[in-house]
Amino acid sequence: MMNTASLKGVSANPIKANHILGKDKVVRIAVKNDYIAGPNLIPQRKVNGKWETIKTITPNSFNPGEKLFVEFSIKESLSNKKGNYRFKMDAERYDKQGNHVEKVGTFYTSEFHIK
């Protein structure tokens, strides 16, 4: 596994750095949540040296103390394109009733590649 990106008790990173277009169907992200926070995964692709956000539906159902894998389809979520990618993570804090309290911050996962 690559280095883990984290912020305020939420951590995430792709399971592997290189994916093969046509062979790998998904990018798996390991996510760990240590408190009442909802990490929002936002895929980004590097285009001409700048990170561009990819508009896609992202899962956002994490409970405190939970560790899980989130899968993004290379075809549907990442437009089946070769290139360099990462995920922007917005960590959001919620109360025990599930109401949004505040955005705690943003961090980025390790870069990964689709070849």
N, CA, C and O atoms as a printed pandas DataFrame, in Angstrom:
     atom_number atom_name residue_name chain_id  residue_number  x_coord  y_coord  z_coord
0              1         N          MET        A               1    0.839   -1.186    0.000
1              2        CA          MET        A               1    0.000    0.000    0.000
2              3         C          MET        A               1    0.879    1.242    0.000
3              4         O          MET        A               1    1.993    1.230    0.524
4              5         N          MET        A               2    0.375    2.293   -0.582
5              6        CA          MET        A               2    1.122    3.547   -0.688
6              7         C          MET        A               2    0.989    4.322    0.627
7              8         O          MET        A               2    0.263    3.903    1.530
8              9         N          ASN        A               3    1.687    5.442    0.727
9             10        CA          ASN        A               3    1.576    6.281    1.915
10            11         C          ASN        A               3    0.130    6.726    2.097
11            12         O          ASN        A               3   -0.574    6.987    1.123
12            13         N          THR        A               4   -0.305    6.809    3.346
13            14        CA          THR        A               4   -1.680    7.182    3.632
14            15         C          THR        A               4   -1.802    8.680    3.828
15            16         O          THR        A               4   -1.027    9.287    4.566
16            17         N          ALA        A               5   -2.781    9.270    3.160
17            18        CA          ALA        A               5   -3.103   10.679    3.352
18            19         C          ALA        A               5   -4.166   10.755    4.435
19            20         O          ALA        A               5   -5.086    9.937    4.454
20            21         N          SER        A               6   -4.056   11.730    5.344
21            22        CA          SER        A               6   -5.034   11.793    6.419
22            23         C          SER        A               6   -5.195   13.211    6.942
23            24         O          SER        A               6   -4.355   14.085    6.727
24            25         N          LEU        A               7   -6.316   13.401    7.642
25            26        CA          LEU        A               7   -6.631   14.686    8.247
26            27         C          LEU        A               7   -7.692   14.473    9.298
27            28         O          LEU        A               7   -8.738   13.894    9.006
28            29         N          LYS        A               8   -7.453   14.920   10.500
29            30        CA          LYS        A               8   -8.460   14.932   11.561
30            31         C          LYS        A               8   -9.166   13.589   11.743
31            32         O          LYS        A               8  -10.387   13.551   11.890
32            33         N          GLY        A               9   -8.411   12.489   11.735
33            34        CA          GLY        A               9   -9.003   11.186   12.000
34            35         C          GLY        A               9   -9.602   10.479   10.803
35            36         O          GLY        A               9  -10.190    9.407   10.951
36            37         N          VAL        A              10   -9.466   11.050    9.625
37            38        CA          VAL        A              10   -9.939   10.407    8.406
38            39         C          VAL        A              10   -8.731   10.168    7.514
39            40         O          VAL        A              10   -7.933   11.080    7.297
40            41         N          SER        A              11   -8.586    8.950    6.995
41            42        CA          SER        A              11   -7.457    8.674    6.111
42            43         C          SER        A              11   -7.942    7.896    4.891
43            44         O          SER        A              11   -8.944    7.183    4.942
44            45         N          ALA        A              12   -7.203    8.054    3.794
45            46        CA          ALA        A              12   -7.583    7.377    2.551
46            47         C          ALA        A              12   -6.411    7.329    1.591
47            48         O          ALA        A              12   -5.558    8.217    1.588
48            49         N          ASN        A              13   -6.375    6.281    0.773
49            50        CA          ASN        A              13   -5.415    6.202   -0.321
50            51         C          ASN        A              13   -5.736    5.048   -1.247
51            52         O          ASN        A              13   -6.328    4.051   -0.833
52            53         N          PRO        A              14   -5.342    5.188   -2.505
53            54        CA          PRO        A              14   -5.523    4.088   -3.454
54            55         C          PRO        A              14   -4.714    2.872   -2.994
55            56         O          PRO        A              14   -3.646    3.017   -2.399
56            57         N          ILE        A              15   -5.230    1.677   -3.275
57            58        CA          ILE        A              15   -4.564    0.433   -2.895
58            59         C          ILE        A              15   -3.300    0.207   -3.711
59            60         O          ILE        A              15   -2.309   -0.309   -3.193
60            61         N          LYS        A              16   -3.328    0.592   -4.991
61            62        CA          LYS        A              16   -2.130    0.425   -5.827
62            63         C          LYS        A              16   -1.917    1.658   -6.683
63            64         O          LYS        A              16   -2.843    2.431   -6.928
64            65         N          ALA        A              17   -0.679    1.831   -7.136
65            66        CA          ALA        A              17   -0.303    3.046   -7.870
66            67         C          ALA        A              17   -0.574    2.963   -9.362
67            68         O          ALA        A              17   -0.794    3.991  -10.002
68            69         N          ASN        A              18   -0.563    1.756   -9.936
69            70        CA          ASN        A              18   -0.712    1.619  -11.383
70            71         C          ASN        A              18   -1.884    0.714  -11.740
71            72         O          ASN        A              18   -2.045   -0.370  -11.179
72            73         N          HIS        A              19   -2.690    1.174  -12.677
73            74        CA          HIS        A              19   -3.842    0.434  -13.176
74            75         C          HIS        A              19   -3.710    0.329  -14.688
75            76         O          HIS        A              19   -3.189    1.239  -15.333
76            77         N          ILE        A              20   -4.179   -0.773  -15.253
77            78        CA          ILE        A              20   -4.086   -1.001  -16.686
78            79         C          ILE        A              20   -5.485   -0.877  -17.297
79            80         O          ILE        A              20   -6.407   -1.605  -16.929
80            81         N          LEU        A              21   -5.619    0.055  -18.231
81            82        CA          LEU        A              21   -6.896    0.276  -18.916
82            83         C          LEU        A              21   -7.294   -1.009  -19.640
83            84         O          LEU        A              21   -6.490   -1.566  -20.387
84            85         N          GLY        A              22   -8.507   -1.480  -19.434
85            86        CA          GLY        A              22   -8.975   -2.709  -20.057
86            87         C          GLY        A              22   -8.769   -3.937  -19.191
87            88         O          GLY        A              22   -9.509   -4.912  -19.317
88            89         N          LYS        A              23   -7.775   -3.907  -18.312
89            90        CA          LYS        A              23   -7.518   -5.042  -17.408
90            91         C          LYS        A              23   -8.126   -4.758  -16.034
91            92         O          LYS        A              23   -8.879   -5.575  -15.504
92            93         N          ASP        A              24   -7.800   -3.615  -15.466
93            94        CA          ASP        A              24   -8.362   -3.232  -14.165
94            95         C          ASP        A              24   -9.705   -2.550  -14.400
95            96         O          ASP        A              24   -9.814   -1.650  -15.233
96            97         N          LYS        A              25  -10.712   -2.977  -13.672
97            98        CA          LYS        A              25  -12.058   -2.411  -13.835
98            99         C          LYS        A              25  -12.330   -1.268  -12.853
99           100         O          LYS        A              25  -13.133   -0.378  -13.134
100          101         N          VAL        A              26  -11.650   -1.301  -11.693
101          102        CA          VAL        A              26  -11.915   -0.304  -10.650
102          103         C          VAL        A              26  -10.621    0.191  -10.018
103          104         O          VAL        A              26   -9.584   -0.468  -10.083
104          105         N          VAL        A              27  -10.707    1.365   -9.407
105          106        CA          VAL        A              27   -9.657    1.881   -8.535
106          107         C          VAL        A              27  -10.211    1.712   -7.122
107          108         O          VAL        A              27  -11.284    2.226   -6.805
108          109         N          ARG        A              28   -9.481    0.994   -6.282
109          110        CA          ARG        A              28   -9.924    0.763   -4.902
110          111         C          ARG        A              28   -9.216    1.747   -3.975
111          112         O          ARG        A              28   -7.997    1.911   -4.030
112          113         N          ILE        A              29  -10.004    2.394   -3.127
113          114        CA          ILE        A              29   -9.487    3.356   -2.164
114          115         C          ILE        A              29   -9.748    2.795   -0.761
115          116         O          ILE        A              29  -10.884    2.467   -0.420
116          117         N          ALA        A              30   -8.697    2.690    0.041
117          118        CA          ALA        A              30   -8.853    2.277    1.435
118          119         C          ALA        A              30   -9.186    3.517    2.251
119          120         O          ALA        A              30   -8.470    4.518    2.195
120          121         N          VAL        A              31  -10.272    3.447    3.007
121          122        CA          VAL        A              31  -10.727    4.590    3.802
122          123         C          VAL        A              31  -10.880    4.155    5.249
123          124         O          VAL        A              31  -11.427    3.090    5.536
124          125         N          LYS        A              32  -10.392    4.990    6.154
125          126        CA          LYS        A              32  -10.544    4.743    7.589
126          127         C          LYS        A              32  -11.095    6.014    8.219
127          128         O          LYS        A              32  -10.622    7.114    7.933
128          129         N          ASN        A              33  -12.086    5.859    9.070
129          130        CA          ASN        A              33  -12.736    6.995    9.715
130          131         C          ASN        A              33  -12.704    6.769   11.223
131          132         O          ASN        A              33  -13.324    5.829   11.720
132          133         N          ASP        A              34  -11.990    7.620   11.954
133          134        CA          ASP        A              34  -11.837    7.443   13.396
134          135         C          ASP        A              34  -12.827    8.228   14.250
135          136         O          ASP        A              34  -12.846    8.069   15.470
136          137         N          TYR        A              35  -13.642    9.063   13.638
137          138        CA          TYR        A              35  -14.639    9.780   14.431
138          139         C          TYR        A              35  -15.790   10.203   13.548
139          140         O          TYR        A              35  -15.824    9.844   12.371
140          141         N          ILE        A              36  -16.724   10.948   14.078
141          142        CA          ILE        A              36  -17.923   11.295   13.315
142          143         C          ILE        A              36  -17.566   12.273   12.214
143          144         O          ILE        A              36  -17.620   13.490   12.390
144          145         N          ALA        A              37  -17.201   11.711   11.080
145          146        CA          ALA        A              37  -16.826   12.529    9.922
146          147         C          ALA        A              37  -17.237   11.796    8.665
147          148         O          ALA        A              37  -17.259   10.566    8.632
148          149         N          GLY        A              38  -17.555   12.536    7.655
149          150        CA          GLY        A              38  -17.914   11.938    6.383
150          151         C          GLY        A              38  -16.935   12.371    5.324
151          152         O          GLY        A              38  -17.034   13.491    4.823
152          153         N          PRO        A              39  -15.984   11.520    4.963
153          154        CA          PRO        A              39  -15.067   11.904    3.896
154          155         C          PRO        A              39  -15.780   11.868    2.554
155          156         O          PRO        A              39  -16.476   10.904    2.238
156          157         N          ASN        A              40  -15.607   12.901    1.782
157          158        CA          ASN        A              40  -16.193   13.004    0.460
158          159         C          ASN        A              40  -15.069   12.875   -0.557
159          160         O          ASN        A              40  -14.226   13.766   -0.664
160          161         N          LEU        A              41  -15.048   11.772   -1.307
161          162        CA          LEU        A              41  -13.987   11.501   -2.280
162          163         C          LEU        A              41  -14.324   12.163   -3.613
163          164         O          LEU        A              41  -15.394   11.930   -4.177
164          165         N          ILE        A              42  -13.413   12.982   -4.109
165          166        CA          ILE        A              42  -13.627   13.703   -5.359
166          167         C          ILE        A              42  -12.466   13.377   -6.294
167          168         O          ILE        A              42  -11.346   13.831   -6.059
168          169         N          PRO        A              43  -12.715   12.587   -7.365
169          170        CA          PRO        A              43  -11.601   12.236   -8.260
170          171         C          PRO        A              43  -11.122   13.441   -9.065
171          172         O          PRO        A              43  -11.909   14.297   -9.468
172          173         N          GLN        A              44   -9.803   13.483   -9.287
173          174        CA          GLN        A              44   -9.196   14.541  -10.086
174          175         C          GLN        A              44   -8.207   13.910  -11.061
175          176         O          GLN        A              44   -7.563   12.909  -10.748
176          177         N          ARG        A              45   -8.093   14.509  -12.251
177          178        CA          ARG        A              45   -7.161   14.043  -13.282
178          179         C          ARG        A              45   -6.232   15.200  -13.650
179          180         O          ARG        A              45   -6.667   16.344  -13.778
180          181         N          LYS        A              46   -4.940   14.884  -13.819
181          182        CA          LYS        A              46   -3.976   15.913  -14.188
182          183         C          LYS        A              46   -4.040   16.129  -15.699
183          184         O          LYS        A              46   -3.807   15.209  -16.483
184          185         N          VAL        A              47   -4.359   17.366  -16.092
185          186        CA          VAL        A              47   -4.442   17.740  -17.503
186          187         C          VAL        A              47   -3.554   18.955  -17.719
187          188         O          VAL        A              47   -3.762   19.999  -17.101
188          189         N          ASN        A              48   -2.572   18.823  -18.590
189          190        CA          ASN        A              48   -1.615   19.905  -18.858
190          191         C          ASN        A              48   -0.992   20.466  -17.577
191          192         O          ASN        A              48   -0.818   21.676  -17.437
192          193         N          GLY        A              49   -0.659   19.566  -16.643
193          194        CA          GLY        A              49    0.015   19.962  -15.412
194          195         C          GLY        A              49   -0.885   20.510  -14.317
195          196         O          GLY        A              49   -0.392   20.886  -13.253
196          197         N          LYS        A              50   -2.211   20.565  -14.552
197          198        CA          LYS        A              50   -3.139   21.091  -13.545
198          199         C          LYS        A              50   -4.172   20.031  -13.204
199          200         O          LYS        A              50   -4.584   19.255  -14.066
200          201         N          TRP        A              51   -4.593   19.999  -11.934
201          202        CA          TRP        A              51   -5.599   19.036  -11.495
202          203         C          TRP        A              51   -6.993   19.531  -11.840
203          204         O          TRP        A              51   -7.374   20.647  -11.485
204          205         N          GLU        A              52   -7.753   18.684  -12.539
205          206        CA          GLU        A              52   -9.131   19.001  -12.901
206          207         C          GLU        A              52  -10.060   18.015  -12.207
207          208         O          GLU        A              52   -9.810   16.809  -12.210
208          209         N          THR        A              53  -11.128   18.530  -11.615
209          210        CA          THR        A              53  -12.100   17.693  -10.922
210          211         C          THR        A              53  -12.960   16.947  -11.940
211          212         O          THR        A              53  -13.409   17.511  -12.937
212          213         N          ILE        A              54  -13.174   15.663  -11.657
213          214        CA          ILE        A              54  -14.040   14.837  -12.497
214          215         C          ILE        A              54  -15.397   14.784  -11.806
215          216         O          ILE        A              54  -15.496   14.406  -10.639
216          217         N          LYS        A              55  -16.422   15.162  -12.526
217          218        CA          LYS        A              55  -17.770   15.156  -11.950
218          219         C          LYS        A              55  -18.306   13.729  -11.971
219          220         O          LYS        A              55  -18.529   13.157  -13.038
220          221         N          THR        A              56  -18.509   13.163  -10.793
221          222        CA          THR        A              56  -19.029   11.810  -10.663
222          223         C          THR        A              56  -19.708   11.679   -9.304
223          224         O          THR        A              56  -19.469   12.489   -8.409
224          225         N          ILE        A              57  -20.537   10.683   -9.151
225          226        CA          ILE        A              57  -21.195   10.432   -7.872
226          227         C          ILE        A              57  -20.198    9.711   -6.973
227          228         O          ILE        A              57  -19.596    8.714   -7.372
228          229         N          THR        A              58  -20.027   10.224   -5.752
229          230        CA          THR        A              58  -19.085    9.596   -4.829
230          231         C          THR        A              58  -19.812    9.083   -3.602
231          232         O          THR        A              58  -20.671    9.771   -3.051
232          233         N          PRO        A              59  -19.471    7.873   -3.170
233          234        CA          PRO        A              59  -20.094    7.335   -1.964
234          235         C          PRO        A              59  -19.672    8.154   -0.743
235          236         O          PRO        A              59  -18.549    8.654   -0.690
236          237         N          ASN        A              60  -20.547    8.289    0.214
237          238        CA          ASN        A              60  -20.240    9.085    1.406
238          239         C          ASN        A              60  -20.987    8.526    2.608
239          240         O          ASN        A              60  -21.769    9.237    3.240
240          241         N          SER        A              61  -20.752    7.267    2.925
241          242        CA          SER        A              61  -21.440    6.663    4.067
242          243         C          SER        A              61  -20.430    5.952    4.957
243          244         O          SER        A              61  -20.241    4.739    4.862
244          245         N          PHE        A              62  -19.792    6.722    5.815
245          246        CA          PHE        A              62  -18.769    6.180    6.695
246          247         C          PHE        A              62  -19.168    6.419    8.140
247          248         O          PHE        A              62  -19.587    7.518    8.505
248          249         N          ASN        A              63  -19.038    5.401    8.946
249          250        CA          ASN        A              63  -19.335    5.525   10.361
250          251         C          ASN        A              63  -18.040    5.599   11.153
251          252         O          ASN        A              63  -17.015    5.091   10.697
252          253         N          PRO        A              64  -18.060    6.225   12.341
253          254        CA          PRO        A              64  -16.845    6.302   13.158
254          255         C          PRO        A              64  -16.258    4.920   13.419
255          256         O          PRO        A              64  -16.978    3.961   13.696
256          257         N          GLY        A              65  -14.935    4.842   13.324
257          258        CA          GLY        A              65  -14.230    3.593   13.571
258          259         C          GLY        A              65  -14.275    2.621   12.403
259          260         O          GLY        A              65  -13.764    1.506   12.508
260          261         N          GLU        A              66  -14.872    3.021   11.305
261          262        CA          GLU        A              66  -15.044    2.132   10.166
262          263         C          GLU        A              66  -13.821    2.149    9.251
263          264         O          GLU        A              66  -13.205    3.192    9.032
264          265         N          LYS        A              67  -13.486    0.975    8.725
265          266        CA          LYS        A              67  -12.439    0.827    7.710
266          267         C          LYS        A              67  -13.099    0.102    6.551
267          268         O          LYS        A              67  -13.709   -0.949    6.747
268          269         N          LEU        A              68  -12.986    0.644    5.353
269          270        CA          LEU        A              68  -13.586   -0.018    4.211
270          271         C          LEU        A              68  -12.885    0.357    2.929
271          272         O          LEU        A              68  -12.011    1.223    2.905
272          273         N          PHE        A              69  -13.283   -0.309    1.866
273          274        CA          PHE        A              69  -12.745   -0.015    0.549
274          275         C          PHE        A              69  -13.854    0.579   -0.301
275          276         O          PHE        A              69  -14.966    0.052   -0.345
276          277         N          VAL        A              70  -13.548    1.671   -0.971
277          278        CA          VAL        A              70  -14.484    2.300   -1.891
278          279         C          VAL        A              70  -13.947    2.035   -3.285
279          280         O          VAL        A              70  -12.754    2.202   -3.536
280          281         N          GLU        A              71  -14.822    1.622   -4.193
281          282        CA          GLU        A              71  -14.393    1.334   -5.551
282          283         C          GLU        A              71  -14.974    2.349   -6.525
283          284         O          GLU        A              71  -16.164    2.661   -6.482
284          285         N          PHE        A              72  -14.126    2.855   -7.395
285          286        CA          PHE        A              72  -14.534    3.758   -8.469
286          287         C          PHE        A              72  -14.303    3.040   -9.790
287          288         O          PHE        A              72  -13.187    2.610  -10.080
288          289         N          SER        A              73  -15.344    2.911  -10.581
289          290        CA          SER        A              73  -15.233    2.270  -11.888
290          291         C          SER        A              73  -14.364    3.139  -12.803
291          292         O          SER        A              73  -14.602    4.338  -12.945
292          293         N          ILE        A              74  -13.362    2.522  -13.414
293          294        CA          ILE        A              74  -12.496    3.261  -14.333
294          295         C          ILE        A              74  -13.315    3.723  -15.534
295          296         O          ILE        A              74  -13.110    4.824  -16.044
296          297         N          LYS        A              75  -14.240    2.884  -15.982
297          298        CA          LYS        A              75  -15.046    3.223  -17.163
298          299         C          LYS        A              75  -16.078    4.312  -16.839
299          300         O          LYS        A              75  -16.114    5.339  -17.517
300          301         N          GLU        A              76  -16.912    4.106  -15.816
301          302        CA          GLU        A              76  -17.989    5.051  -15.518
302          303         C          GLU        A              76  -17.518    6.290  -14.754
303          304         O          GLU        A              76  -17.912    7.406  -15.093
304          305         N          SER        A              77  -16.693    6.113  -13.745
305          306        CA          SER        A              77  -16.311    7.242  -12.885
306          307         C          SER        A              77  -15.118    8.038  -13.402
307          308         O          SER        A              77  -15.035    9.245  -13.175
308          309         N          LEU        A              78  -14.200    7.379  -14.091
309          310        CA          LEU        A              78  -12.972    8.052  -14.520
310          311         C          LEU        A              78  -12.880    8.169  -16.045
311          312         O          LEU        A              78  -11.795    8.385  -16.584
312          313         N          SER        A              79  -13.994    8.031  -16.731
313          314        CA          SER        A              79  -14.127    8.255  -18.182
314          315         C          SER        A              79  -13.241    7.358  -19.041
315          316         O          SER        A              79  -13.007    7.663  -20.210
316          317         N          ASN        A              80  -12.742    6.247  -18.474
317          318        CA          ASN        A              80  -11.953    5.273  -19.243
318          319         C          ASN        A              80  -10.756    5.925  -19.936
319          320         O          ASN        A              80  -10.426    5.566  -21.067
320          321         N          LYS        A              81  -10.104    6.878  -19.268
321          322        CA          LYS        A              81   -8.979    7.597  -19.863
322          323         C          LYS        A              81   -7.679    7.277  -19.130
323          324         O          LYS        A              81   -7.644    7.144  -17.907
324          325         N          LYS        A              82   -6.624    7.160  -19.913
325          326        CA          LYS        A              82   -5.286    6.994  -19.343
326          327         C          LYS        A              82   -4.864    8.325  -18.735
327          328         O          LYS        A              82   -5.315    9.387  -19.165
328          329         N          GLY        A              83   -3.991    8.257  -17.724
329          330        CA          GLY        A              83   -3.475    9.488  -17.148
330          331         C          GLY        A              83   -3.139    9.362  -15.683
331          332         O          GLY        A              83   -3.169    8.273  -15.110
332          333         N          ASN        A              84   -2.816   10.503  -15.083
333          334        CA          ASN        A              84   -2.470   10.587  -13.660
334          335         C          ASN        A              84   -3.687   11.110  -12.899
335          336         O          ASN        A              84   -4.328   12.075  -13.314
336          337         N          TYR        A              85   -3.989   10.459  -11.785
337          338        CA          TYR        A              85   -5.167   10.782  -10.989
338          339         C          TYR        A              85   -4.814   10.882   -9.511
339          340         O          TYR        A              85   -3.755   10.435   -9.071
340          341         N          ARG        A              86   -5.724   11.475   -8.767
341          342        CA          ARG        A              86   -5.684   11.479   -7.305
342          343         C          ARG        A              86   -7.117   11.718   -6.838
343          344         O          ARG        A              86   -8.004   11.995   -7.645
344          345         N          PHE        A              87   -7.334   11.607   -5.528
345          346        CA          PHE        A              87   -8.629   11.951   -4.960
346          347         C          PHE        A              87   -8.467   13.102   -3.982
347          348         O          PHE        A              87   -7.588   13.092   -3.119
348          349         N          LYS        A              88   -9.319   14.079   -4.133
349          350        CA          LYS        A              88   -9.424   15.172   -3.168
350          351         C          LYS        A              88  -10.402   14.669   -2.109
351          352         O          LYS        A              88  -11.467   14.147   -2.441
352          353         N          MET        A              89  -10.045   14.826   -0.847
353          354        CA          MET        A              89  -10.893   14.359    0.251
354          355         C          MET        A              89  -11.341   15.554    1.078
355          356         O          MET        A              89  -10.519   16.251    1.672
356          357         N          ASP        A              90  -12.625   15.783    1.113
357          358        CA          ASP        A              90  -13.191   16.787    2.004
358          359         C          ASP        A              90  -13.687   16.058    3.247
359          360         O          ASP        A              90  -14.588   15.223    3.162
360          361         N          ALA        A              91  -13.102   16.370    4.397
361          362        CA          ALA        A              91  -13.532   15.757    5.655
362          363         C          ALA        A              91  -14.594   16.650    6.281
363          364         O          ALA        A              91  -14.358   17.830    6.542
364          365         N          GLU        A              92  -15.761   16.072    6.517
365          366        CA          GLU        A              92  -16.898   16.794    7.086
366          367         C          GLU        A              92  -17.232   16.177    8.442
367          368         O          GLU        A              92  -17.163   14.959    8.604
368          369         N          ARG        A              93  -17.590   17.009    9.413
369          370        CA          ARG        A              93  -17.958   16.501   10.740
370          371         C          ARG        A              93  -19.469   16.564   10.907
371          372         O          ARG        A              93  -20.115   17.537   10.519
372          373         N          TYR        A              94  -20.020   15.500   11.497
373          374        CA          TYR        A              94  -21.455   15.388   11.734
374          375         C          TYR        A              94  -21.716   15.130   13.211
375          376         O          TYR        A              94  -20.854   14.596   13.908
376          377         N          ASP        A              95  -22.907   15.506   13.699
377          378        CA          ASP        A              95  -23.259   15.182   15.086
378          379         C          ASP        A              95  -23.844   13.766   15.136
379          380         O          ASP        A              95  -23.963   13.104   14.105
380          381         N          LYS        A              96  -24.205   13.312   16.327
381          382        CA          LYS        A              96  -24.694   11.941   16.498
382          383         C          LYS        A              96  -26.008   11.683   15.776
383          384         O          LYS        A              96  -26.354   10.531   15.514
384          385         N          GLN        A              97  -26.737   12.730   15.455
385          386        CA          GLN        A              97  -27.993   12.580   14.719
386          387         C          GLN        A              97  -27.764   12.588   13.199
387          388         O          GLN        A              97  -28.706   12.414   12.426
388          389         N          GLY        A              98  -26.529   12.787   12.786
389          390        CA          GLY        A              98  -26.217   12.785   11.365
390          391         C          GLY        A              98  -26.314   14.153   10.705
391          392         O          GLY        A              98  -26.272   14.255    9.479
392          393         N          ASN        A              99  -26.444   15.203   11.506
393          394        CA          ASN        A              99  -26.520   16.562   10.958
394          395         C          ASN        A              99  -25.121   17.126   10.723
395          396         O          ASN        A              99  -24.223   16.942   11.544
396          397         N          HIS        A             100  -24.947   17.808    9.602
397          398        CA          HIS        A             100  -23.651   18.400    9.268
398          399         C          HIS        A             100  -23.308   19.497   10.271
399          400         O          HIS        A             100  -24.137   20.358   10.566
400          401         N          VAL        A             101  -22.081   19.462   10.793
401          402        CA          VAL        A             101  -21.620   20.454   11.757
402          403         C          VAL        A             101  -20.642   21.419   11.102
403          404         O          VAL        A             101  -20.818   22.635   11.170
404          405         N          GLU        A             102  -19.600   20.865   10.461
405          406        CA          GLU        A             102  -18.590   21.721    9.847
406          407         C          GLU        A             102  -17.706   20.922    8.892
407          408         O          GLU        A             102  -17.602   19.699    8.985
408          409         N          LYS        A             103  -17.085   21.639    7.986
409          410        CA          LYS        A             103  -16.042   21.038    7.155
410          411         C          LYS        A             103  -14.749   21.184    7.936
411          412         O          LYS        A             103  -14.365   22.289    8.318
412          413         N          VAL        A             104  -14.068   20.045    8.174
413          414        CA          VAL        A             104  -12.846   20.099    8.977
414          415         C          VAL        A             104  -11.606   20.351    8.154
415          416         O          VAL        A             104  -10.585   20.791    8.681
416          417         N          GLY        A             105  -11.686   20.076    6.861
417          418        CA          GLY        A             105  -10.536   20.350    6.015
418          419         C          GLY        A             105  -10.520   19.492    4.768
419          420         O          GLY        A             105  -11.423   18.692    4.522
420          421         N          THR        A             106   -9.473   19.681    3.991
421          422        CA          THR        A             106   -9.306   18.968    2.727
422          423         C          THR        A             106   -7.901   18.394    2.666
423          424         O          THR        A             106   -6.945   19.043    3.093
424          425         N          PHE        A             107   -7.768   17.184    2.139
425          426        CA          PHE        A             107   -6.458   16.610    1.869
426          427         C          PHE        A             107   -6.532   15.821    0.575
427          428         O          PHE        A             107   -7.615   15.642    0.018
428          429         N          TYR        A             108   -5.394   15.350    0.092
429          430        CA          TYR        A             108   -5.322   14.663   -1.198
430          431         C          TYR        A             108   -4.637   13.315   -1.029
431          432         O          TYR        A             108   -3.692   13.178   -0.252
432          433         N          THR        A             109   -5.127   12.316   -1.767
433          434        CA          THR        A             109   -4.501   11.002   -1.724
434          435         C          THR        A             109   -3.225   11.018   -2.564
435          436         O          THR        A             109   -2.923   11.998   -3.245
436          437         N          SER        A             110   -2.489    9.920   -2.501
437          438        CA          SER        A             110   -1.338    9.733   -3.384
438          439         C          SER        A             110   -1.822    9.725   -4.825
439          440         O          SER        A             110   -2.971    9.389   -5.112
440          441         N          GLU        A             111   -0.935   10.097   -5.711
441          442        CA          GLU        A             111   -1.242   10.070   -7.132
442          443         C          GLU        A             111   -1.213    8.608   -7.597
443          444         O          GLU        A             111   -0.387    7.821   -7.136
444          445         N          PHE        A             112   -2.121    8.255   -8.514
445          446        CA          PHE        A             112   -2.098    6.923   -9.119
446          447         C          PHE        A             112   -2.246    7.093  -10.627
447          448         O          PHE        A             112   -2.619    8.162  -11.109
448          449         N          HIS        A             113   -1.946    6.018  -11.367
449          450        CA          HIS        A             113   -1.869    6.118  -12.816
450          451         C          HIS        A             113   -2.740    5.063  -13.483
451          452         O          HIS        A             113   -2.863    3.937  -13.000
452          453         N          ILE        A             114   -3.336    5.450  -14.595
453          454        CA          ILE        A             114   -4.042    4.510  -15.457
454          455         C          ILE        A             114   -3.289    4.512  -16.776
455          456         O          ILE        A             114   -3.163    5.539  -17.442
456          457         N          LYS        A             115   -2.794    3.341  -17.135
457          458        CA          LYS        A             115   -1.950    3.207  -18.345
458          459         C          LYS        A             115   -2.692    2.461  -19.431
459          460         O          LYS        A             115   -2.151    2.251  -20.517
